[in-house]
Coordinates of C-alpha atoms and ligand atoms in Angstrom, one line a residue:
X1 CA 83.6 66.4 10.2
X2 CA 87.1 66.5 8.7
X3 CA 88.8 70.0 9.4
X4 CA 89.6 71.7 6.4
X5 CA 93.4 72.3 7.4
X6 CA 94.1 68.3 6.5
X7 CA 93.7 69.7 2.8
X8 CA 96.8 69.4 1.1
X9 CA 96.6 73.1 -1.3
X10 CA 99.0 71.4 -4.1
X11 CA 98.9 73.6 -7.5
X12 CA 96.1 70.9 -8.6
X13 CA 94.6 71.4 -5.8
X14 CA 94.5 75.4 -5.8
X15 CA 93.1 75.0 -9.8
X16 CA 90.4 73.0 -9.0
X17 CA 89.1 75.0 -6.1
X18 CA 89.0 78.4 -8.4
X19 CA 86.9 76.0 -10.7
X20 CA 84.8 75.1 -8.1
X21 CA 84.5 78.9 -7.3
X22 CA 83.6 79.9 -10.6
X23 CA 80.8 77.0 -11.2
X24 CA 79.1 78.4 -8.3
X25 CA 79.6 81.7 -9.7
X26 CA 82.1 83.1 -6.7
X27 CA 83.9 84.9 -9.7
X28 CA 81.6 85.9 -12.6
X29 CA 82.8 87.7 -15.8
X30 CA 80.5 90.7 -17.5
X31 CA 79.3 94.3 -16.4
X32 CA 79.4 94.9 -13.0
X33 CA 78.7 98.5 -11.3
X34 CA 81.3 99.3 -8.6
X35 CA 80.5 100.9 -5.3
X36 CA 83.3 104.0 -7.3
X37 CA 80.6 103.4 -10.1
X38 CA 83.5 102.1 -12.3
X39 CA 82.2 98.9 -14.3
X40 CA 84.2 96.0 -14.0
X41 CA 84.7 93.0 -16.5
X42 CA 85.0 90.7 -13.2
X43 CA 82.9 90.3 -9.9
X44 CA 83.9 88.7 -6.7
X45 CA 81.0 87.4 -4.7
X46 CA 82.7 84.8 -2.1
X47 CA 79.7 85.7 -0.2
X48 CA 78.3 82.7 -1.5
X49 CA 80.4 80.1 -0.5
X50 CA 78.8 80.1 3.2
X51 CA 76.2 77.7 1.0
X52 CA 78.8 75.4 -0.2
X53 CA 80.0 74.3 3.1
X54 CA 83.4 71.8 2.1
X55 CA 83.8 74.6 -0.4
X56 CA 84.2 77.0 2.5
X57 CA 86.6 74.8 4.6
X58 CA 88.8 74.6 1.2
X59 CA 89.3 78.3 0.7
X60 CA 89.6 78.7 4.9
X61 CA 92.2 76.1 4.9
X62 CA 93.9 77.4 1.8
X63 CA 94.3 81.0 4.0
X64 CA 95.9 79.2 6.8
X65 CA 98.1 77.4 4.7
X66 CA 99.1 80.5 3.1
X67 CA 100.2 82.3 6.4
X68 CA 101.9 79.3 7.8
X69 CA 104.0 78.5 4.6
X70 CA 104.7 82.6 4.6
X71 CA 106.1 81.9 8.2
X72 CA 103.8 84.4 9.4
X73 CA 104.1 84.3 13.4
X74 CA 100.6 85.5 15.7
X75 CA 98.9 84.9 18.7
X76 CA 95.0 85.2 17.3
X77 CA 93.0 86.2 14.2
X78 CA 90.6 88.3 13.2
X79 CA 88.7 88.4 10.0
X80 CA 87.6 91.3 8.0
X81 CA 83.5 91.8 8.5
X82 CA 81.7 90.2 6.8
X83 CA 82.8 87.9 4.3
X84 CA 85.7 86.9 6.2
X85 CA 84.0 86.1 9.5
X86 CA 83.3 82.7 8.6
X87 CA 86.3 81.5 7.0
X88 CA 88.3 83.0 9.7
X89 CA 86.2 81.0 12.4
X90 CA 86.9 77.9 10.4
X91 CA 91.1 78.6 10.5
X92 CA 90.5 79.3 14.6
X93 CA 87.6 76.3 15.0
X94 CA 90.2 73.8 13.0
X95 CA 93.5 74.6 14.2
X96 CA 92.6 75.9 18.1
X97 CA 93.6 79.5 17.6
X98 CA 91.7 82.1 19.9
X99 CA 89.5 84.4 17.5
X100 CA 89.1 88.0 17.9
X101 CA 85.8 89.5 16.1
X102 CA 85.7 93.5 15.1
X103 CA 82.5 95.7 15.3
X104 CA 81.7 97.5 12.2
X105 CA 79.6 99.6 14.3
X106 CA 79.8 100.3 18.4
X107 CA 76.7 99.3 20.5
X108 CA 75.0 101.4 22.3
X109 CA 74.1 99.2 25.6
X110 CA 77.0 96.8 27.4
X111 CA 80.4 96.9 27.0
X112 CA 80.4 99.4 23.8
X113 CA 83.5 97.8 22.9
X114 CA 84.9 97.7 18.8
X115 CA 86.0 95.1 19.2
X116 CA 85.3 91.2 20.7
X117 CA 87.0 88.4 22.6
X118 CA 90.0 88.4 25.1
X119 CA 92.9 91.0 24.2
X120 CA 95.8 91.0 25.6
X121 CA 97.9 94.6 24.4
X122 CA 101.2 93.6 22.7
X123 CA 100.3 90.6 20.6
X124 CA 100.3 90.1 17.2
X125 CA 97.2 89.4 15.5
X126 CA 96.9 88.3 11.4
X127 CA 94.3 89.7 9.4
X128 CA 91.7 87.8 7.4
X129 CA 89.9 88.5 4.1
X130 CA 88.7 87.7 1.5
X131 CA 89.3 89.8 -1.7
X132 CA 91.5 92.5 -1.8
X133 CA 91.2 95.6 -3.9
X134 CA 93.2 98.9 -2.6
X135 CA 93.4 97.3 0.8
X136 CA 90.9 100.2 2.3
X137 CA 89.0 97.1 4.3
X138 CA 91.9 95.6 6.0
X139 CA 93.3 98.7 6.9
X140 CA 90.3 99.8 8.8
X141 CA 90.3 96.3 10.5
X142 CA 93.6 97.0 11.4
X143 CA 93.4 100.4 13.0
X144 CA 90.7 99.2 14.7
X145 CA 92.7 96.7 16.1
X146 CA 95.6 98.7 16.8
X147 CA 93.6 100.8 18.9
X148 CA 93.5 98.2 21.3
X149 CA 97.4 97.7 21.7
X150 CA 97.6 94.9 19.2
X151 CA 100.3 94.8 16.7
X152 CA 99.3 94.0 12.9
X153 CA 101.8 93.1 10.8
X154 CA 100.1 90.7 8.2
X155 CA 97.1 89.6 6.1
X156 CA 96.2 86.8 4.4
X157 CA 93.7 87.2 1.7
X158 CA 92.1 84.4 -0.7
X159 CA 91.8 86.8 -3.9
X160 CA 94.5 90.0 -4.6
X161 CA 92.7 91.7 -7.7
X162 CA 96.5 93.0 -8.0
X163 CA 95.0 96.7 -8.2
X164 CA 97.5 98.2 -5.8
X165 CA 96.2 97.0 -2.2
X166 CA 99.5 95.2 -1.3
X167 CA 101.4 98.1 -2.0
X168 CA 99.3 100.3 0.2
X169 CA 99.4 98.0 3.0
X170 CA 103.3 97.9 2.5
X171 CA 102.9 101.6 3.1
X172 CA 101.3 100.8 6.2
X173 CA 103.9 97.9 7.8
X174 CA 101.4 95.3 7.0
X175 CA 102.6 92.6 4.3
X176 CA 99.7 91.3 2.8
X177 CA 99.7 87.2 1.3
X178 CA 97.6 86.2 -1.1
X179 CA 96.3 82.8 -1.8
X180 CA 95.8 83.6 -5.7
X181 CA 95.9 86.7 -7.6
X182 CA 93.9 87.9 -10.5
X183 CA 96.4 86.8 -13.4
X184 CA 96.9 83.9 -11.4
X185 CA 92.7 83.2 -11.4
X186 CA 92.4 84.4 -15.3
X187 CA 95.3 82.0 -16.2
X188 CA 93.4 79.0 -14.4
X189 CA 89.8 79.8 -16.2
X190 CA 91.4 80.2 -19.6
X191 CA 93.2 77.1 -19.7
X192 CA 90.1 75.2 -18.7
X193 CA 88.0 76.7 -21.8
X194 CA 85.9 78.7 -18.9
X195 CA 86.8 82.2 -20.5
X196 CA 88.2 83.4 -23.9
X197 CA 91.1 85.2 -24.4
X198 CA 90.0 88.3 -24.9
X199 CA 87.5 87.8 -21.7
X200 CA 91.1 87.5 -20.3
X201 CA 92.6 90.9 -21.9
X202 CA 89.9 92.9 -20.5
X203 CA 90.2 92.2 -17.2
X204 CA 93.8 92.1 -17.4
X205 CA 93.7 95.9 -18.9
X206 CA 90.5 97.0 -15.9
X207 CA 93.4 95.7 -13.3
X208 CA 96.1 97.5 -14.5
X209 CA 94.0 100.7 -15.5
X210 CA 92.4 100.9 -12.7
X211 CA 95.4 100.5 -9.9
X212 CA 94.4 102.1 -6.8
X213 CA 97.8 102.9 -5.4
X214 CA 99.1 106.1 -4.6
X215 CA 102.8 106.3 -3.2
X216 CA 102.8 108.6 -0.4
X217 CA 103.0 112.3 -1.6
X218 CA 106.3 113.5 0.7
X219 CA 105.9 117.0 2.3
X220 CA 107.5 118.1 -0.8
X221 CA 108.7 116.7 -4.0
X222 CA 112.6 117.1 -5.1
X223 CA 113.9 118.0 -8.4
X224 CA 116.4 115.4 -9.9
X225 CA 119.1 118.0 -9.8
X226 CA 117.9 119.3 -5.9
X227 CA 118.2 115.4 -5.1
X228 CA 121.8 114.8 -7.0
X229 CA 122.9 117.9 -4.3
X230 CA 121.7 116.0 -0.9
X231 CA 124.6 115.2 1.6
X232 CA 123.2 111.3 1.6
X233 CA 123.0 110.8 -2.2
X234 CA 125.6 108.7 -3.8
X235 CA 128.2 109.6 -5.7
X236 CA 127.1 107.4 -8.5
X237 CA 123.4 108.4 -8.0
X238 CA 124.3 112.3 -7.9
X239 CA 126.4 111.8 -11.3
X240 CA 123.2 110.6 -12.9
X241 CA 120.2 113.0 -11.3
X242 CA 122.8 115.9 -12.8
X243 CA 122.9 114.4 -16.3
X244 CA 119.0 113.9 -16.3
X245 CA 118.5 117.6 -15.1
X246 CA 121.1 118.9 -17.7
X247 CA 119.5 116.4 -20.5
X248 CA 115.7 116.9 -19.6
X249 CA 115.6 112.9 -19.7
X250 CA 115.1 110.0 -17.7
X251 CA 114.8 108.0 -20.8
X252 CA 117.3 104.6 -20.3
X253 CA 117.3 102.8 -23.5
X254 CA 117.6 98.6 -23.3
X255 CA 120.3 97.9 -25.8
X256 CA 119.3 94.3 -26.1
X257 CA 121.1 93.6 -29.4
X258 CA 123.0 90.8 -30.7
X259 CA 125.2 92.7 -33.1
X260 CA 128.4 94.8 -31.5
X261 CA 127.9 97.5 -34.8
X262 CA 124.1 97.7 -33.5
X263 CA 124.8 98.3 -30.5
X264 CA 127.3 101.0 -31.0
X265 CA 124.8 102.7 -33.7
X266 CA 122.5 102.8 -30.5
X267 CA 124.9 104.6 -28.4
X268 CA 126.0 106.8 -30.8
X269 CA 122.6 107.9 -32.4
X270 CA 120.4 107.8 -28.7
X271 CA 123.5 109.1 -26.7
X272 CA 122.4 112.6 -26.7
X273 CA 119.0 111.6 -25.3
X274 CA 119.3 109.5 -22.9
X275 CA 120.8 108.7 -19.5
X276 CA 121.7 105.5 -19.3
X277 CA 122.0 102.9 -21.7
X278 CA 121.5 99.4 -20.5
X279 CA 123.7 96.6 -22.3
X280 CA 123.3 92.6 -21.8
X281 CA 126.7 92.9 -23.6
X282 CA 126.4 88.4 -22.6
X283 CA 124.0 88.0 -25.2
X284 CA 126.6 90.1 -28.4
X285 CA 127.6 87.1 -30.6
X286 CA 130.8 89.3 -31.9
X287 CA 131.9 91.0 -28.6
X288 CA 136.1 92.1 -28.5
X289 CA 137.4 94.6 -26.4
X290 CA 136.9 96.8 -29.3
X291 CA 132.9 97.3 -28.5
X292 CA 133.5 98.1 -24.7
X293 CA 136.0 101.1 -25.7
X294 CA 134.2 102.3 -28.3
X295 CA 130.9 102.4 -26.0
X296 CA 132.7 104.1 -22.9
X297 CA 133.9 106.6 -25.7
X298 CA 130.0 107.6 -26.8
X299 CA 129.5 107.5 -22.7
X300 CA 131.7 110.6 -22.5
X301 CA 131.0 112.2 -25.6
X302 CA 127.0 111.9 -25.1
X303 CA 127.0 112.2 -20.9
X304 CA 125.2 109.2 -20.2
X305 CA 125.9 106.2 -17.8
X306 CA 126.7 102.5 -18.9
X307 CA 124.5 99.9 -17.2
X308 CA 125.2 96.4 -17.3
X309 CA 122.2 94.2 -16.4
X310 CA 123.6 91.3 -14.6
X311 CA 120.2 89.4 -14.8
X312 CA 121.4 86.4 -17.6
X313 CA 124.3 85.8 -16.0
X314 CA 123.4 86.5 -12.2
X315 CA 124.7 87.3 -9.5
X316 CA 122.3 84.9 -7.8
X317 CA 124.9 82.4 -5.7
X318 CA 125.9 82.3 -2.4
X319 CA 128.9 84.9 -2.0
X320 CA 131.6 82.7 -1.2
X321 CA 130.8 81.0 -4.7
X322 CA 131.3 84.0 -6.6
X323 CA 134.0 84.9 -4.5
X324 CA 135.7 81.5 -5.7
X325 CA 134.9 81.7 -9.2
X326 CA 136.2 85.3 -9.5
X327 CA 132.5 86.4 -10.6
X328 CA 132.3 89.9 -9.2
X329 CA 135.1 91.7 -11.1
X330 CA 135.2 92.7 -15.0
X331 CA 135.2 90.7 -17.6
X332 CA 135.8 93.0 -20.1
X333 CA 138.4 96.3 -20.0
X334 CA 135.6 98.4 -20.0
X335 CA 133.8 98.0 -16.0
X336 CA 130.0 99.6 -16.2
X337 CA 129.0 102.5 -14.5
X338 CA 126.0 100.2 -13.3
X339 CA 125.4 96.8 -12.6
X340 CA 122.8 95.1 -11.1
X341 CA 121.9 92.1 -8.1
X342 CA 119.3 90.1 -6.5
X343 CA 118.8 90.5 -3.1
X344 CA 117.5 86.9 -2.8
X345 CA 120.9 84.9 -2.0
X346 CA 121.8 87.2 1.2
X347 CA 123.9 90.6 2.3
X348 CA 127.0 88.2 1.8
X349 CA 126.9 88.3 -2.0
X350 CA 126.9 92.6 -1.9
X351 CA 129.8 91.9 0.3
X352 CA 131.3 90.1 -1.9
X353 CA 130.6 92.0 -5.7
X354 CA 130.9 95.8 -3.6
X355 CA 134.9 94.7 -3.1
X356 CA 135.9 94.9 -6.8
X357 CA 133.4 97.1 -8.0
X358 CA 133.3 99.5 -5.7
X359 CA 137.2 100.3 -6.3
X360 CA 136.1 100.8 -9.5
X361 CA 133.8 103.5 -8.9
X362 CA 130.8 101.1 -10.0
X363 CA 127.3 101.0 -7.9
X364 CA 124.6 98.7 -7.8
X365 CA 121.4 98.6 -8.3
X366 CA 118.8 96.1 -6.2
X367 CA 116.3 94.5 -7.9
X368 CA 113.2 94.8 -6.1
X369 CA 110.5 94.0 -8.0
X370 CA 109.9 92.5 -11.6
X371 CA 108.1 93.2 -14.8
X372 CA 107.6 89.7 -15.6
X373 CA 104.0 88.2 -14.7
X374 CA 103.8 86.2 -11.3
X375 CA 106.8 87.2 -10.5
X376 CA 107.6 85.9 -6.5
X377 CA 109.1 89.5 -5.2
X378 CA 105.9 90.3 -3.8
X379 CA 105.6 93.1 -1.0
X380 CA 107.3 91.3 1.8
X381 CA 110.3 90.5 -0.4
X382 CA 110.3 93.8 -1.6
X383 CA 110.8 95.6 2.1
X384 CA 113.4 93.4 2.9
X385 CA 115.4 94.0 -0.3
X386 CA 114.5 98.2 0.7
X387 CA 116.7 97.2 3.9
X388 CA 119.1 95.9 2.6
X389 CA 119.7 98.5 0.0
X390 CA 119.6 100.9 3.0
X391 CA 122.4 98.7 5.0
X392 CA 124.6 98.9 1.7
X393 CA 124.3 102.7 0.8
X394 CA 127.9 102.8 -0.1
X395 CA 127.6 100.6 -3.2
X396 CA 124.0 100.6 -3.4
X397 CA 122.5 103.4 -5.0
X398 CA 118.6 102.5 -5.9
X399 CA 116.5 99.8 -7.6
X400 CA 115.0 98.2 -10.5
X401 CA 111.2 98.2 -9.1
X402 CA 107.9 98.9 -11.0
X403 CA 107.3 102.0 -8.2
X404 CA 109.0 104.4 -6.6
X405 CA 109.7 101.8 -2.7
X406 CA 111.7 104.3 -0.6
X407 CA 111.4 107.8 0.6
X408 CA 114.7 108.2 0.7
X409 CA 115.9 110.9 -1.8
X410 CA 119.2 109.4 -2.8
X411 CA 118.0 106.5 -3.6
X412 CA 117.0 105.8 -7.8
X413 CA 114.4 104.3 -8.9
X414 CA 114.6 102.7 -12.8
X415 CA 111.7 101.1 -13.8
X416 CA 111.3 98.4 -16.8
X417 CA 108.3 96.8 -18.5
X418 CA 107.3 100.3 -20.4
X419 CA 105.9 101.0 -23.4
X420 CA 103.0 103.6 -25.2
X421 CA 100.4 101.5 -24.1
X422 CA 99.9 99.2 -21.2
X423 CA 100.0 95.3 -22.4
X424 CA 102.3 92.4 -22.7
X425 CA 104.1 90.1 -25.0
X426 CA 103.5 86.3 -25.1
X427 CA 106.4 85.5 -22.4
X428 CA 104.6 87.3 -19.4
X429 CA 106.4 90.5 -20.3
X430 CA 104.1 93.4 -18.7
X431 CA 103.8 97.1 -19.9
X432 CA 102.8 100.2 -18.5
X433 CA 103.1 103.9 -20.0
X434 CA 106.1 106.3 -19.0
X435 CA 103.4 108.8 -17.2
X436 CA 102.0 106.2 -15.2
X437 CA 105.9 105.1 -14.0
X438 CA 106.9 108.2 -13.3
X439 CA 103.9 110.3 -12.4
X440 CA 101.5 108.1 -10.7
X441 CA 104.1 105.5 -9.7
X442 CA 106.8 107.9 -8.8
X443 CA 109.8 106.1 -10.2
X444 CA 112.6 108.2 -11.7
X445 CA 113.4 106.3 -14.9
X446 CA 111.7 104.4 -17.6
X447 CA 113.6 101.6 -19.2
X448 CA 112.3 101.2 -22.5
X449 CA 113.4 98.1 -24.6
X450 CA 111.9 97.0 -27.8
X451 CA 109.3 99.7 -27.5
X452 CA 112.3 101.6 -29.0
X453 CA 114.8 99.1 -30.5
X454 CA 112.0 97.4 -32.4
X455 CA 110.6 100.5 -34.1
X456 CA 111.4 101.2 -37.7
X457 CA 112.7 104.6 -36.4
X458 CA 115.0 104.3 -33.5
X459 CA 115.8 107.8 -33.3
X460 CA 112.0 109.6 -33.1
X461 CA 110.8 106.7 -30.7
X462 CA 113.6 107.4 -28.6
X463 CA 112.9 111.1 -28.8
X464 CA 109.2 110.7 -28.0
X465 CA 109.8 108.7 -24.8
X466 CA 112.4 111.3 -23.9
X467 CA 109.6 113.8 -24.3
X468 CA 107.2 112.1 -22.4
X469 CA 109.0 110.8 -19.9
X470 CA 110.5 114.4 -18.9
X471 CA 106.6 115.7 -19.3
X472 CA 105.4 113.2 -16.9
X473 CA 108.2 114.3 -14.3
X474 CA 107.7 117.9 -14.5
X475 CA 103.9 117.1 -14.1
X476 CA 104.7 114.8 -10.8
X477 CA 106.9 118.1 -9.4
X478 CA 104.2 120.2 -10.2
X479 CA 101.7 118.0 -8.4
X480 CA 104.0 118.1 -5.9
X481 CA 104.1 121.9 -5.0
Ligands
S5P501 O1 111.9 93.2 -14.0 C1 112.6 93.4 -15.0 C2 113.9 93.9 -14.9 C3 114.6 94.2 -16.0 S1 116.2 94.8 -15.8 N1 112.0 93.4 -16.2 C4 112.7 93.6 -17.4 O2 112.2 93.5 -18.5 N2 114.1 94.0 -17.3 C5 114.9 94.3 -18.5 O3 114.3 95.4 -19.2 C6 114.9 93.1 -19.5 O4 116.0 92.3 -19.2 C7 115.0 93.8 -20.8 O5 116.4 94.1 -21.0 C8 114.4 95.2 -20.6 C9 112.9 95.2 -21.1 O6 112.8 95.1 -22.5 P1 111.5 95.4 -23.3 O7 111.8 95.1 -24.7 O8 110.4 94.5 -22.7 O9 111.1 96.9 -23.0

């Protein structure tokens, strides 16, 4: 028999096997009654594949691929009962890599142990499975697991639904990897003619409706203006909790005009209700000096924050580079309050833009995560970019991430991608609503673009987000007590 882990998983390769999946109906589209008695548009049954035999060997080798392109480091596996048992022994049969298999239930003769094969306390052991859905399953497999001294860091799963599991298992200190996710999956079928678009929607909406995740609930929840007061908040990050509390908003409007009088007709008509106003001023076709005084005037006079997002022209080079090219300072007389960064090129490029900003009294936000559909800063990314921000307190004050990712108070979380209703537009933009950013998801403000600068009233959209923004804050503090 060839082993399955010769199988090259090229994109081609991945699109074939989910239309190999869904022939033999592995994924089927309809009604389908969840064990929560939820009905689903989409059904996972991978049970299945145990029939299709070089099917099986495809997904398992597709797992192990995943893990070892991930870098994942482990001494055995263990796959989640009962689905995963088979695929993991095919990883373990193929590459030589001792197995471990967990009970689901103790017996009650023998050894009475959970859980089987040789364990030696201390070593790291990756997690198999096969769909993922809050991550519930591959927790218990990994308690179980750590009971026995071993250490669980990862899991590798053929199938994220993308309803919140990875974040939950981030919670945990487990990073999960998936083979393919759910957009991923939907994109494949409807570009083979196997579903419709609106087949498509539906699921898309269940997913994102239905998102399991629940940040942990801390002991007790802060107040914006209780938070501004902590010894370990920033400077930059206590200036803006105040002006929330004292506005009632956490309403941060996307400026993204192309016209300097728009843009000042923003900031002078939304100043008074928001608290930051976020400017790409790269993309103004008419920019002078004139704009950027006349925008740090409204600043004052309204009490809000300027935030430059950095993202067109990036700070995404080494740092020596932008060192060299004189990148990090101002290019304009006016300096933001805010700018943002990637954490992707390394801690040498904060180095590097802190120098001049910091002088000028400037903070930085880290980009964590991203609106934008398969975006790469997945749950591993995102920890390590929560680190770094911790490392760089002094210049960094929070992130742009779809959740709230740290406990830590002082920290700010701004969330993009929002909008009334949950949806999309035709470039993989993603939206949720401003309750579920800031209630369920626990971030601390909503940046809304066009949901506002495309509305024939500027002014009473803005004021409605402001009012439901604030609503769904004093709803999480309420929750909280
Ligand atoms: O992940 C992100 C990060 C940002 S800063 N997704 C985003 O959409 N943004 C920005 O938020 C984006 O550059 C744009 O300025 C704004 C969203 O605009 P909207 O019109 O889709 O609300």
């Amino acid at each position: 028999m060839k082993f399955a882990n010769s199988i090259k998983m090229s994109d081609a390769g991945l699109d074939s096997l989910i239309l190999e999946l869904h022939k033999i109906h592995a994924i089927k589209f309809g009604k389908f009654k969840l064990k929560s008695g939820l009905l689903s548009p989409i059904y996972f049954d991978l049970r299945v594949i145990i029939s299709y035999p070089a099917l099986m060997d495809r997904v398992a080798a597709s797992l192990h691929k995943r893990a070892k392109d991930a870098g994942v480091q482990f001494d055995n596996l263990c796959g989640v009962p009962y689905t995963a048992l088979p695929l993991c022994t095919i990883i373990c049969s193929a590459n030589k890599y001792p197995m471990l298999i967990r009970r689901k239930e103790a017996k009650d003769y023998g050894t009475n142990r959970m859980v089987e094969g040789v364990i030696h306390p201390g070593q790291r052991c990756l997690i198999v499975e096969d769909v993922v859905t809050s991550g519930g399953s591959v927790l218990e497999t990994a308690e179980a697991l750590k009971k026995e001294g071993l250490k669980i860091t990862d899991a590798v799963v053929f199938v994220d639904r993308e309803q919140g599991g990875s974040l939950m298992l981030a919670d945990k200190g487990i990073t999960l990897h998936s083979v393919v996710s759910v957009s991923k999956l939907l994109e494949v079928l409807l570009k083979a003619g196997k579903i419709d678009l609106a087949t498509s929607q539906d699921v898309k909406s269940f997913t994102q409706e239905h998102n399991t995740y629940k940040p942990p609930i801390p002991d007790e929840i802060l107040s914006y203006g209780a938070r501004a007061g902590l010894p370990d908040t920033h400077p930059l990050a206590a200036q803006l909790l105040k002006i929330m509390e004292e506005k009632k908003t956490n309403l941060c409007v996307s400026a993204d005009v192309t016209s300097s009088k728009e843009l000042l007709d923003i900031a002078s008509k939304l100043g008074p209700l928001i608290c930051v106003l976020k400017t790409h001023v790269d993309i103004l076709e008419d920019f002078s000096e004139d704009v950027t005084s006349k925008l740090a005037e409204f600043a004052m006079r309204h009490n809000f924050l300027i935030f430059e997002d950095r993202k067109i022209l990036m700070f995404a080079d080494i740092g020596n580079m932008l060192k060299n090219e004189g990148e990090c300072g101002p290019q304009t007389s006016l300096w933001p309050h805010i700018i943002n960064a990637h954490g992707l090129p390394d801690p040498g490029l904060l180095q590097c833009i802190r120098v001049v900003n910091k002088s000028l009294g400037c903070g930085c936000l880290l980009i964590a995560q991203m609106s934008s559909q398969g975006c790469l800063a997945t749950a591993g990314y995102t920890q390590a970019v929560v680190k770094m921000a911790e490392e760089h307190s002094d210049f960094v004050f929070g992130f742009i991430s779809g959740s709230k990712i740290s406990e830590k108070p002082g920290f700010v979380h701004m969330t993009p991608g929002v909008q009334m209703h949950i949806g999309g537009d035709e470039l993989g933009q993603q939206y949720s609503t401003p309750e579920d950013v800031i209630c369920r998801k626990g971030s601390d403000i909503i940046i809304v673009g066009r949901g506002i600068i495309a509305s024939p009233d500027r002014l009473k959209a803005a004021e409605e987000y402001r009012k439901i923004g604030w609503e769904a804050y004093l709803k999480r503090l309420s929750q909280g007590s």
